[in-house]
Tab-separated table of C-alpha atoms in Angstrom:
chain	number	residue	atom	x	y	z
A	1	MET	CA	35.767	104.816	44.572
A	2	ASN	CA	34.964	106.478	41.252
A	3	ILE	CA	35.671	109.909	39.814
A	4	LYS	CA	33.089	112.500	40.835
A	5	ILE	CA	33.529	116.233	40.255
A	6	ASN	CA	30.969	118.778	41.434
A	7	LYS	CA	32.750	122.134	41.531
A	8	LEU	CA	36.416	123.169	41.498
A	9	PRO	CA	37.285	124.637	43.842
A	10	GLY	CA	34.404	123.771	46.112
A	11	PRO	CA	33.301	126.235	48.825
A	12	LYS	CA	34.921	124.378	51.733
A	13	SER	CA	38.257	124.118	49.941
A	14	LEU	CA	38.059	127.707	48.726
A	15	LYS	CA	38.002	129.024	52.291
A	16	TYR	CA	41.373	127.416	53.045
A	17	LEU	CA	42.853	128.158	49.632
A	18	GLU	CA	42.134	131.875	50.023
A	19	PHE	CA	43.676	131.927	53.498
A	20	LEU	CA	46.796	130.145	52.254
A	21	LYS	CA	47.136	132.510	49.323
A	22	LYS	CA	47.111	135.430	51.734
A	23	HIS	CA	49.448	134.041	54.401
A	24	ASN	CA	51.545	131.188	52.945
A	25	GLY	CA	55.000	132.529	52.101
A	26	GLY	CA	55.631	129.634	49.746
A	27	TYR	CA	52.351	129.965	47.844
A	28	SER	CA	52.711	128.337	44.412
A	29	ASP	CA	49.372	128.356	42.544
A	30	PRO	CA	48.304	125.050	44.115
A	31	TYR	CA	45.781	122.524	42.910
A	32	PRO	CA	42.254	123.858	43.655
A	33	PHE	CA	41.180	121.438	46.351
A	34	VAL	CA	41.900	120.592	49.974
A	35	PHE	CA	42.248	116.950	50.999
A	36	SER	CA	39.625	115.438	53.288
A	37	GLY	CA	41.720	112.451	54.376
A	38	GLU	CA	39.334	110.046	52.646
A	39	GLY	CA	40.656	107.892	49.854
A	40	LYS	CA	41.369	104.372	48.690
A	41	GLY	CA	43.985	103.069	46.308
A	42	CYS	CA	44.596	105.581	43.525
A	43	TYR	CA	41.537	107.692	44.447
A	44	PHE	CA	41.085	110.458	47.014
A	45	LYS	CA	38.263	112.778	48.073
A	46	ASP	CA	38.530	116.484	48.810
A	47	MET	CA	36.623	118.463	51.459
A	48	ASP	CA	33.803	119.193	49.009
A	49	GLY	CA	33.166	115.580	48.021
A	50	ASN	CA	35.054	115.704	44.717
A	51	VAL	CA	36.742	112.373	43.976
A	52	PHE	CA	39.948	112.280	41.902
A	53	LEU	CA	42.088	109.624	40.226
A	54	ASP	CA	45.686	110.421	41.199
A	55	PHE	CA	48.414	109.995	38.588
A	56	ALA	CA	50.751	112.384	40.417
A	57	SER	CA	51.221	110.416	43.670
A	58	GLN	CA	51.944	113.523	45.737
A	59	ILE	CA	54.909	114.211	43.438
A	60	ALA	CA	56.071	110.566	43.628
A	61	SER	CA	55.770	110.550	47.441
A	62	ASN	CA	52.748	108.251	47.757
A	63	PRO	CA	53.796	104.878	46.293
A	64	LEU	CA	51.087	102.765	47.956
A	65	GLY	CA	48.106	105.029	47.323
A	66	TYR	CA	45.594	106.353	49.831
A	67	ASN	CA	44.868	104.654	53.162
A	68	HIS	CA	46.768	101.468	52.396
A	69	PRO	CA	45.773	99.058	55.188
A	70	ASN	CA	49.357	98.305	56.218
A	71	LEU	CA	50.169	101.988	56.574
A	72	VAL	CA	46.905	102.704	58.393
A	73	ASN	CA	47.877	100.002	60.901
A	74	VAL	CA	51.211	101.745	61.439
A	75	LEU	CA	49.431	105.021	62.172
A	76	ARG	CA	47.091	103.332	64.652
A	77	LYS	CA	50.057	101.859	66.468
A	78	TYR	CA	51.411	105.338	67.253
A	79	ARG	CA	48.182	107.211	67.991
A	80	ASN	CA	48.906	107.395	71.730
A	81	THR	CA	52.653	108.068	71.638
A	82	PRO	CA	54.943	111.044	70.979
A	83	ILE	CA	55.758	111.215	67.276
A	84	LYS	CA	59.044	113.122	67.201
A	85	TYR	CA	62.356	112.819	68.990
A	86	ALA	CA	65.731	114.430	68.371
A	87	GLY	CA	66.747	111.193	66.775
A	88	GLN	CA	70.468	111.640	66.124
A	89	ASP	CA	71.125	112.309	69.809
A	90	PHE	CA	68.246	110.467	71.498
A	91	ASN	CA	67.726	107.111	69.860
A	92	VAL	CA	64.472	105.400	68.885
A	93	LYS	CA	64.101	101.850	67.625
A	94	GLU	CA	62.294	103.029	64.461
A	95	HIS	CA	65.541	104.653	63.361
A	96	ALA	CA	67.353	101.317	63.466
A	97	GLU	CA	64.418	99.425	61.946
A	98	LEU	CA	64.214	101.624	58.856
A	99	LEU	CA	67.984	101.635	58.537
A	100	GLU	CA	67.973	97.831	58.567
A	101	GLU	CA	65.219	97.576	55.926
A	102	LEU	CA	66.823	100.233	53.727
A	103	LEU	CA	70.297	98.703	53.733
A	104	LYS	CA	68.836	95.392	52.529
A	105	ILE	CA	67.919	97.060	49.231
A	106	THR	CA	70.818	99.476	48.647
A	107	PRO	CA	73.454	98.713	45.989
A	108	ASN	CA	76.446	96.606	47.011
A	109	GLY	CA	78.939	98.505	49.166
A	110	LEU	CA	76.534	101.237	50.263
A	111	ASP	CA	76.254	100.021	53.828
A	112	SER	CA	75.446	103.176	55.817
A	113	ALA	CA	72.864	105.951	55.747
A	114	PHE	CA	72.033	109.262	57.414
A	115	PHE	CA	68.353	110.235	57.766
A	116	VAL	CA	67.179	113.820	57.348
A	117	ASN	CA	63.877	115.587	56.671
A	118	SER	CA	63.666	116.028	52.905
A	119	GLY	CA	65.123	115.271	49.504
A	120	ALA	CA	66.924	118.607	49.385
A	121	GLU	CA	68.589	117.887	52.743
A	122	ALA	CA	69.507	114.421	51.495
A	123	VAL	CA	71.261	115.911	48.468
A	124	GLU	CA	72.860	118.579	50.653
A	125	ASN	CA	74.454	115.941	52.854
A	126	CYS	CA	75.520	113.864	49.850
A	127	ILE	CA	77.403	116.943	48.695
A	128	LYS	CA	78.885	117.534	52.157
A	129	ILE	CA	80.292	114.049	52.624
A	130	SER	CA	81.641	114.073	49.055
A	131	ILE	CA	83.640	117.312	49.365
A	132	ARG	CA	84.735	117.062	53.012
A	133	ASN	CA	88.012	115.292	52.319
A	134	ARG	CA	88.647	116.758	48.865
A	135	LYS	CA	90.701	119.704	50.118
A	136	LYS	CA	91.656	121.008	46.673
A	137	SER	CA	88.163	120.854	45.200
A	138	GLY	CA	86.504	124.083	44.154
A	139	PHE	CA	83.383	123.173	42.204
A	140	GLY	CA	80.859	120.448	41.536
A	141	VAL	CA	79.673	119.026	38.231
A	142	CYS	CA	76.023	118.562	37.294
A	143	PHE	CA	73.948	118.202	34.129
A	144	LYS	CA	71.780	120.515	32.070
A	145	ASN	CA	68.052	120.393	32.957
A	146	SER	CA	68.825	118.976	36.402
A	147	PHE	CA	66.866	119.436	39.619
A	148	HIS	CA	68.352	118.510	43.003
A	149	GLY	CA	66.450	120.500	45.633
A	150	ARG	CA	65.847	123.963	47.045
A	151	THR	CA	68.394	124.380	49.853
A	152	LEU	CA	71.326	126.547	48.750
A	153	GLY	CA	73.828	123.750	48.216
A	154	ALA	CA	71.440	121.499	46.307
A	155	LEU	CA	69.931	124.494	44.512
A	156	SER	CA	73.357	125.478	43.203
A	157	PHE	CA	73.208	122.426	40.951
A	158	VAL	CA	69.692	123.036	39.642
A	159	THR	CA	69.745	124.027	35.967
A	160	SER	CA	66.194	123.218	34.839
A	161	LYS	CA	64.482	126.611	35.339
A	162	GLU	CA	65.855	130.071	36.126
A	163	ILE	CA	63.002	130.884	38.529
A	164	TYR	CA	64.306	128.286	40.986
A	165	THR	CA	67.731	129.935	41.293
A	166	LYS	CA	67.093	133.592	40.469
A	167	GLY	CA	68.405	135.944	43.166
A	168	TYR	CA	70.042	133.241	45.310
A	169	TRP	CA	73.719	132.662	46.011
A	170	SER	CA	75.283	129.686	44.286
A	171	PHE	CA	78.205	127.303	44.767
A	172	PRO	CA	80.613	127.057	41.821
A	173	LYS	CA	79.626	124.451	39.217
A	174	LYS	CA	80.165	123.238	35.698
A	175	ASN	CA	77.418	121.711	33.561
A	176	LEU	CA	77.526	118.679	31.307
A	177	ALA	CA	75.212	117.901	28.421
A	178	TYR	CA	72.693	115.172	29.297
A	179	ASN	CA	73.731	113.029	26.323
A	180	GLU	CA	76.608	111.001	24.896
A	181	ASN	CA	78.854	114.070	24.846
A	182	ALA	CA	78.950	114.234	28.654
A	183	GLY	CA	81.923	111.927	29.049
A	184	GLU	CA	84.064	113.897	26.623
A	185	GLU	CA	83.016	117.151	28.295
A	186	LEU	CA	83.993	115.795	31.725
A	187	ARG	CA	87.399	114.722	30.416
A	188	ASP	CA	87.896	118.210	29.000
A	189	ILE	CA	87.128	119.735	32.416
A	190	ILE	CA	89.611	117.369	34.065
A	191	LYS	CA	92.263	118.201	31.479
A	192	LYS	CA	91.758	121.940	31.966
A	193	GLU	CA	91.121	122.162	35.719
A	194	GLY	CA	92.532	118.937	37.168
A	195	ALA	CA	90.524	116.080	38.734
A	196	ASP	CA	91.342	117.290	42.260
A	197	LYS	CA	89.391	120.487	41.598
A	198	ILE	CA	86.156	118.559	41.102
A	199	GLY	CA	84.275	117.966	44.349
A	200	PHE	CA	81.776	115.502	42.867
A	201	VAL	CA	79.601	114.673	39.879
A	202	ILE	CA	75.843	114.542	40.595
A	203	MET	CA	73.312	113.013	38.228
A	204	GLU	CA	69.670	111.924	37.985
A	205	ALA	CA	69.426	108.657	36.040
A	206	ILE	CA	66.002	109.918	35.004
A	207	GLN	CA	65.647	113.671	35.227
A	208	GLY	CA	62.489	114.503	37.160
A	209	GLU	CA	61.313	118.111	37.101
A	210	GLY	CA	63.635	118.781	34.147
A	211	GLY	CA	61.521	116.712	31.761
A	212	TYR	CA	61.550	113.005	32.639
A	213	ASN	CA	64.562	112.600	30.401
A	214	ILE	CA	66.105	109.124	30.571
A	215	ALA	CA	69.881	109.018	30.648
A	216	ASN	CA	71.749	107.458	27.768
A	217	LYS	CA	73.247	104.171	28.952
A	218	ARG	CA	76.570	104.832	27.271
A	219	MET	CA	76.717	108.258	28.953
A	220	VAL	CA	76.069	106.850	32.419
A	221	ASN	CA	78.692	104.151	32.055
A	222	GLU	CA	81.263	106.569	30.667
A	223	ILE	CA	80.685	109.080	33.472
A	224	ARG	CA	81.045	106.310	36.054
A	225	LYS	CA	84.212	105.032	34.400
A	226	ILE	CA	85.783	108.482	34.500
A	227	THR	CA	84.784	109.232	38.103
A	228	LYS	CA	86.228	105.891	39.201
A	229	GLN	CA	89.415	106.462	37.229
A	230	TYR	CA	90.052	109.827	38.889
A	231	GLY	CA	88.572	109.116	42.318
A	232	ILE	CA	85.813	111.711	41.931
A	233	PRO	CA	82.728	110.972	44.086
A	234	PHE	CA	79.724	110.083	41.922
A	235	ILE	CA	76.344	111.010	43.449
A	236	ALA	CA	73.136	109.413	42.163
A	237	ASP	CA	70.135	111.588	43.024
A	238	GLU	CA	67.284	109.091	43.554
A	239	VAL	CA	64.863	111.402	45.361
A	240	GLN	CA	62.115	111.099	42.734
A	241	ALA	CA	63.142	108.045	40.695
A	242	GLY	CA	64.200	105.743	43.533
A	243	MET	CA	62.400	103.339	45.844
A	244	GLY	CA	61.071	101.066	43.122
A	245	ARG	CA	59.268	103.423	40.763
A	246	THR	CA	61.279	102.345	37.692
A	247	GLY	CA	60.837	98.620	38.407
A	248	LYS	CA	64.163	98.429	40.221
A	249	TRP	CA	64.802	99.702	43.711
A	250	TRP	CA	67.031	102.453	42.323
A	251	ALA	CA	66.889	104.037	38.875
A	252	ILE	CA	70.673	103.893	38.564
A	253	GLU	CA	70.434	100.085	38.711
A	254	ASN	CA	68.842	100.147	35.250
A	255	PHE	CA	72.307	101.143	34.001
A	256	ASN	CA	74.312	98.496	35.916
A	257	VAL	CA	76.195	101.203	37.768
A	258	ILE	CA	76.893	101.608	41.497
A	259	PRO	CA	77.419	105.191	42.719
A	260	ASP	CA	79.621	106.296	45.606
A	261	VAL	CA	76.818	108.261	47.235
A	262	MET	CA	73.052	108.234	46.781
A	263	SER	CA	70.148	110.415	47.894
A	264	SER	CA	66.585	109.242	48.468
A	265	ALA	CA	63.360	110.685	49.920
A	266	LYS	CA	59.754	111.071	48.685
A	267	ALA	CA	58.517	107.427	48.485
A	268	LEU	CA	60.757	106.519	51.451
A	269	GLN	CA	58.813	109.057	53.592
A	270	VAL	CA	62.055	110.540	54.957
A	271	GLY	CA	65.171	111.985	53.368
A	272	VAL	CA	68.363	109.968	53.408
A	273	CYS	CA	71.993	110.209	52.351
A	274	ILE	CA	73.349	106.738	51.546
A	275	SER	CA	76.976	105.692	51.091
A	276	SER	CA	79.679	103.434	52.472
A	277	LYS	CA	80.572	103.972	56.110
A	278	LYS	CA	84.038	105.217	55.145
A	279	MET	CA	82.504	108.167	53.250
A	280	PHE	CA	80.843	109.575	56.362
A	281	PRO	CA	82.800	111.837	58.764
A	282	ASN	CA	84.326	110.253	61.868
A	283	GLU	CA	84.150	113.453	63.909
A	284	VAL	CA	81.118	113.778	66.158
A	285	GLY	CA	78.896	116.645	65.053
A	286	ALA	CA	80.281	116.957	61.525
A	287	ILE	CA	76.794	116.166	60.231
A	288	SER	CA	73.550	115.983	62.181
A	289	SER	CA	69.817	116.712	62.072
A	290	THR	CA	67.427	117.348	64.955
A	291	TRP	CA	64.496	115.380	63.534
A	292	GLY	CA	66.605	113.119	61.294
A	293	GLY	CA	66.176	109.614	62.680
A	294	GLY	CA	63.567	110.861	65.118
A	295	SER	CA	60.284	111.323	63.230
A	296	ILE	CA	59.046	107.930	64.311
A	297	ILE	CA	55.859	107.769	62.238
A	298	ASP	CA	57.722	108.644	59.026
A	299	LEU	CA	60.448	106.138	59.863
A	300	ALA	CA	57.905	103.411	60.589
A	301	LEU	CA	55.941	104.196	57.417
A	302	GLY	CA	59.139	104.052	55.387
A	303	ALA	CA	60.065	100.635	56.759
A	304	GLU	CA	56.556	99.285	56.137
A	305	THR	CA	56.552	100.706	52.614
A	306	ILE	CA	59.685	98.692	51.806
A	307	ARG	CA	58.127	95.548	53.293
A	308	VAL	CA	54.898	95.982	51.296
A	309	ILE	CA	56.784	96.557	48.038
A	310	LYS	CA	58.692	93.328	48.645
A	311	LYS	CA	55.740	91.241	49.848
A	312	ASN	CA	53.429	92.286	47.014
A	313	LYS	CA	56.160	92.077	44.345
A	314	LEU	CA	55.487	95.655	43.315
A	315	LEU	CA	58.814	96.034	41.499
A	316	ASP	CA	57.653	93.424	38.987
A	317	LYS	CA	54.214	95.029	38.864
A	318	ASN	CA	55.754	98.436	38.143
A	319	LYS	CA	57.703	96.960	35.229
A	320	GLU	CA	54.602	95.266	33.852
A	321	ASN	CA	52.286	98.249	34.269
A	322	GLY	CA	54.949	100.620	32.987
A	323	LYS	CA	55.210	98.660	29.741
A	324	TYR	CA	51.433	98.646	29.480
A	325	LEU	CA	51.238	102.385	30.112
A	326	LEU	CA	53.793	103.108	27.368
A	327	LYS	CA	51.931	100.771	25.024
A	328	VAL	CA	48.662	102.635	25.572
A	329	LEU	CA	50.381	106.024	25.183
A	330	ASN	CA	51.781	104.912	21.833
A	331	GLU	CA	48.405	103.532	20.751
A	332	TYR	CA	46.955	106.999	21.356
A	333	ASP	CA	49.892	108.452	19.421
A	334	MET	CA	51.146	110.562	22.319
A	335	LYS	CA	54.297	112.446	21.321
A	336	ASN	CA	57.663	111.256	22.660
A	337	ALA	CA	56.155	108.712	25.089
A	338	ARG	CA	58.957	107.583	27.370
A	339	GLY	CA	59.659	106.035	30.750
A	340	LEU	CA	60.964	103.244	32.921
A	341	GLY	CA	58.467	101.376	35.071
A	342	LEU	CA	55.837	103.764	36.409
A	343	MET	CA	57.939	106.856	35.788
A	344	CYS	CA	56.516	107.878	32.416
A	345	ALA	CA	55.867	111.022	30.433
A	346	PHE	CA	54.872	112.367	27.040
A	347	ASP	CA	55.089	115.768	25.348
A	348	LEU	CA	52.540	118.142	23.897
A	349	LYS	CA	52.995	120.799	21.208
A	350	ASP	CA	53.896	123.610	23.595
A	351	LYS	CA	53.668	124.781	27.185
A	352	GLN	CA	50.296	126.465	26.757
A	353	LEU	CA	48.649	123.302	25.468
A	354	ARG	CA	50.335	121.243	28.188
A	355	ASP	CA	49.073	123.508	30.965
A	356	ASN	CA	45.573	123.616	29.494
A	357	VAL	CA	45.475	119.816	29.246
A	358	VAL	CA	46.599	119.360	32.860
A	359	ILE	CA	43.835	121.712	34.024
A	360	GLU	CA	41.207	120.113	31.766
A	361	CYS	CA	42.132	116.660	33.081
A	362	LEU	CA	41.760	117.959	36.629
A	363	LYS	CA	38.279	119.286	35.788
A	364	ASN	CA	37.479	115.720	34.746
A	365	GLY	CA	38.906	114.169	37.896
A	366	LEU	CA	42.445	113.180	36.851
A	367	VAL	CA	45.421	114.663	38.723
A	368	LEU	CA	48.563	115.086	36.612
A	369	LEU	CA	51.837	116.996	36.814
A	370	GLY	CA	53.827	118.771	34.148
A	371	CYS	CA	57.570	118.404	33.663
A	372	GLY	CA	60.141	120.235	31.582
A	373	VAL	CA	58.832	122.792	29.094
A	374	LYS	CA	55.924	120.853	27.578
A	375	GLY	CA	55.927	117.407	29.169
A	376	VAL	CA	53.259	115.627	31.215
A	377	ARG	CA	54.261	113.188	33.977
A	378	LEU	CA	52.398	109.938	34.596
A	379	ILE	CA	53.402	108.640	38.028
A	380	PRO	CA	50.502	106.715	39.572
A	381	PRO	CA	50.823	104.764	42.828
A	382	TYR	CA	52.417	101.329	42.511
A	383	ILE	CA	49.054	99.662	43.163
A	384	VAL	CA	47.462	101.107	39.999
A	385	SER	CA	45.468	98.738	37.787
A	386	LYS	CA	45.416	98.463	33.996
A	387	LYS	CA	41.776	99.560	34.110
A	388	GLU	CA	42.802	102.765	35.887
A	389	ILE	CA	45.575	103.322	33.341
A	390	ASP	CA	43.030	102.998	30.526
A	391	LYS	CA	40.701	105.449	32.284
A	392	ALA	CA	43.495	107.999	32.761
A	393	ILE	CA	44.691	107.891	29.158
A	394	SER	CA	41.110	108.191	27.889
A	395	ILE	CA	40.631	111.362	29.960
A	396	ILE	CA	43.940	112.754	28.677
A	397	ASP	CA	43.032	112.019	25.054
A	398	LYS	CA	39.668	113.787	25.373
A	399	ALA	CA	41.343	116.742	27.089
A	400	ILE	CA	43.913	117.104	24.305
A	401	ASN	CA	41.232	117.024	21.620
A	402	LYS	CA	39.279	119.714	23.472
A	403	CYS	CA	42.202	121.983	24.344
A	404	LYS	CA	43.967	121.954	20.968
A	405	HIS	CA	41.334	124.172	19.342
A	406	LYS	CA	42.617	127.705	18.807
A	407	LYS	CA	39.781	129.431	20.648
A	408	PHE	CA	39.871	127.137	23.677
A	409	LYS	CA	40.073	128.950	27.017
A	410	HIS	CA	39.406	127.908	30.613
A	411	THR	CA	36.910	129.980	32.560
A	412	GLY	CA	35.818	130.284	36.188
A	413	LEU	CA	37.601	130.093	39.527
A	414	ILE	CA	39.927	127.324	38.353
A	415	CYS	CA	41.765	129.979	36.317
A	416	ASP	CA	43.159	131.318	39.605
A	417	TYR	CA	45.133	128.091	40.091
A	418	LEU	CA	47.735	125.972	38.328
A	419	GLU	CA	49.280	128.852	36.402
A	420	CYS	CA	52.181	126.541	35.635
A	421	ALA	CA	51.538	122.860	36.198
A	422	SER	CA	55.264	122.088	35.935
A	423	SER	CA	56.338	124.137	38.960
A	424	HIS	CA	55.738	121.230	41.325
A	425	THR	CA	58.964	119.392	42.044
């Protein structure tokens, strides 16, 4: 497939977009197209025949691209069967099969997992199992510019943008700087409040929505040292960065650290809380989920995704292509180019220019996401080629040169969409 843009939004897409704007309670200025189901590799087609190159991967949820043959075969296998069961109470083999594949790739000692529906639920249950036996605890510890999900527990530890938390109740928390000062700040909290008061420390090894900020290695190791010393559960949030995107199965592995608890979702196709068996409650019913462990297509797709990543050596490919992507970004003199594997970003002068560039790239067939205040994410599927990387960066470069002029302004129906390209998490 090749990029082909006729009109954005096209008439067929516009019909659905207008309906969703009127009736969707979670309407969020979406991208101005509706998927047709057609696509191959890093390309997809919308209902109006527009063809896009995807460097957003459904917000890091589509690691193998569109209509990967192995995943299509999985879907065909289940076309004549029920697709959902109440999986924690009524067992299906797909639950055990994904669990088996997942636990082959988890860090040493993390030998159990609990499947749920989403990344937010995964984080929520990581929090629950961490605080359950810490009777004296009264607050959790997170980092500035963090994002951990939109359910109330997970949302309480989101510090990246006020709009995400405005008007909602919040659990007590304390924030740490996302730099080398974090360890000292955590020790100060312990000295003042006592280690028993801390329910957990939760961290993204690479902050996602908050700006694709990569943790300082010294900071990560110091935080882990302190949490071990005082027996404070350390949660690694791997919802966006995990499942191989950084060139290792888990982003935290880039820092030679093993957490007590870990969340995953997105690329795994289901949400999951991962830990040692001893961290999970013994009492029946203490945690559960109706569809967790019962959405058999998602479970089967997750297991096959792990197998494909292994078989095709995509971890090594992500490392290689990630280095190439950063090299090309630096050759084009993109500001603050950064990343691990295929989790990369760069910054523009300000938010207005960033948003204009994301929209201009879309008009030229390249799908991107913003992050932080003025950052642009580059998170293509793991099967991306160097040729596609070159094509994407060329489109971005032309968009920047066009949008940086003072009098530049988008016109037409596309102005009704993508008000803030960074609001997608």
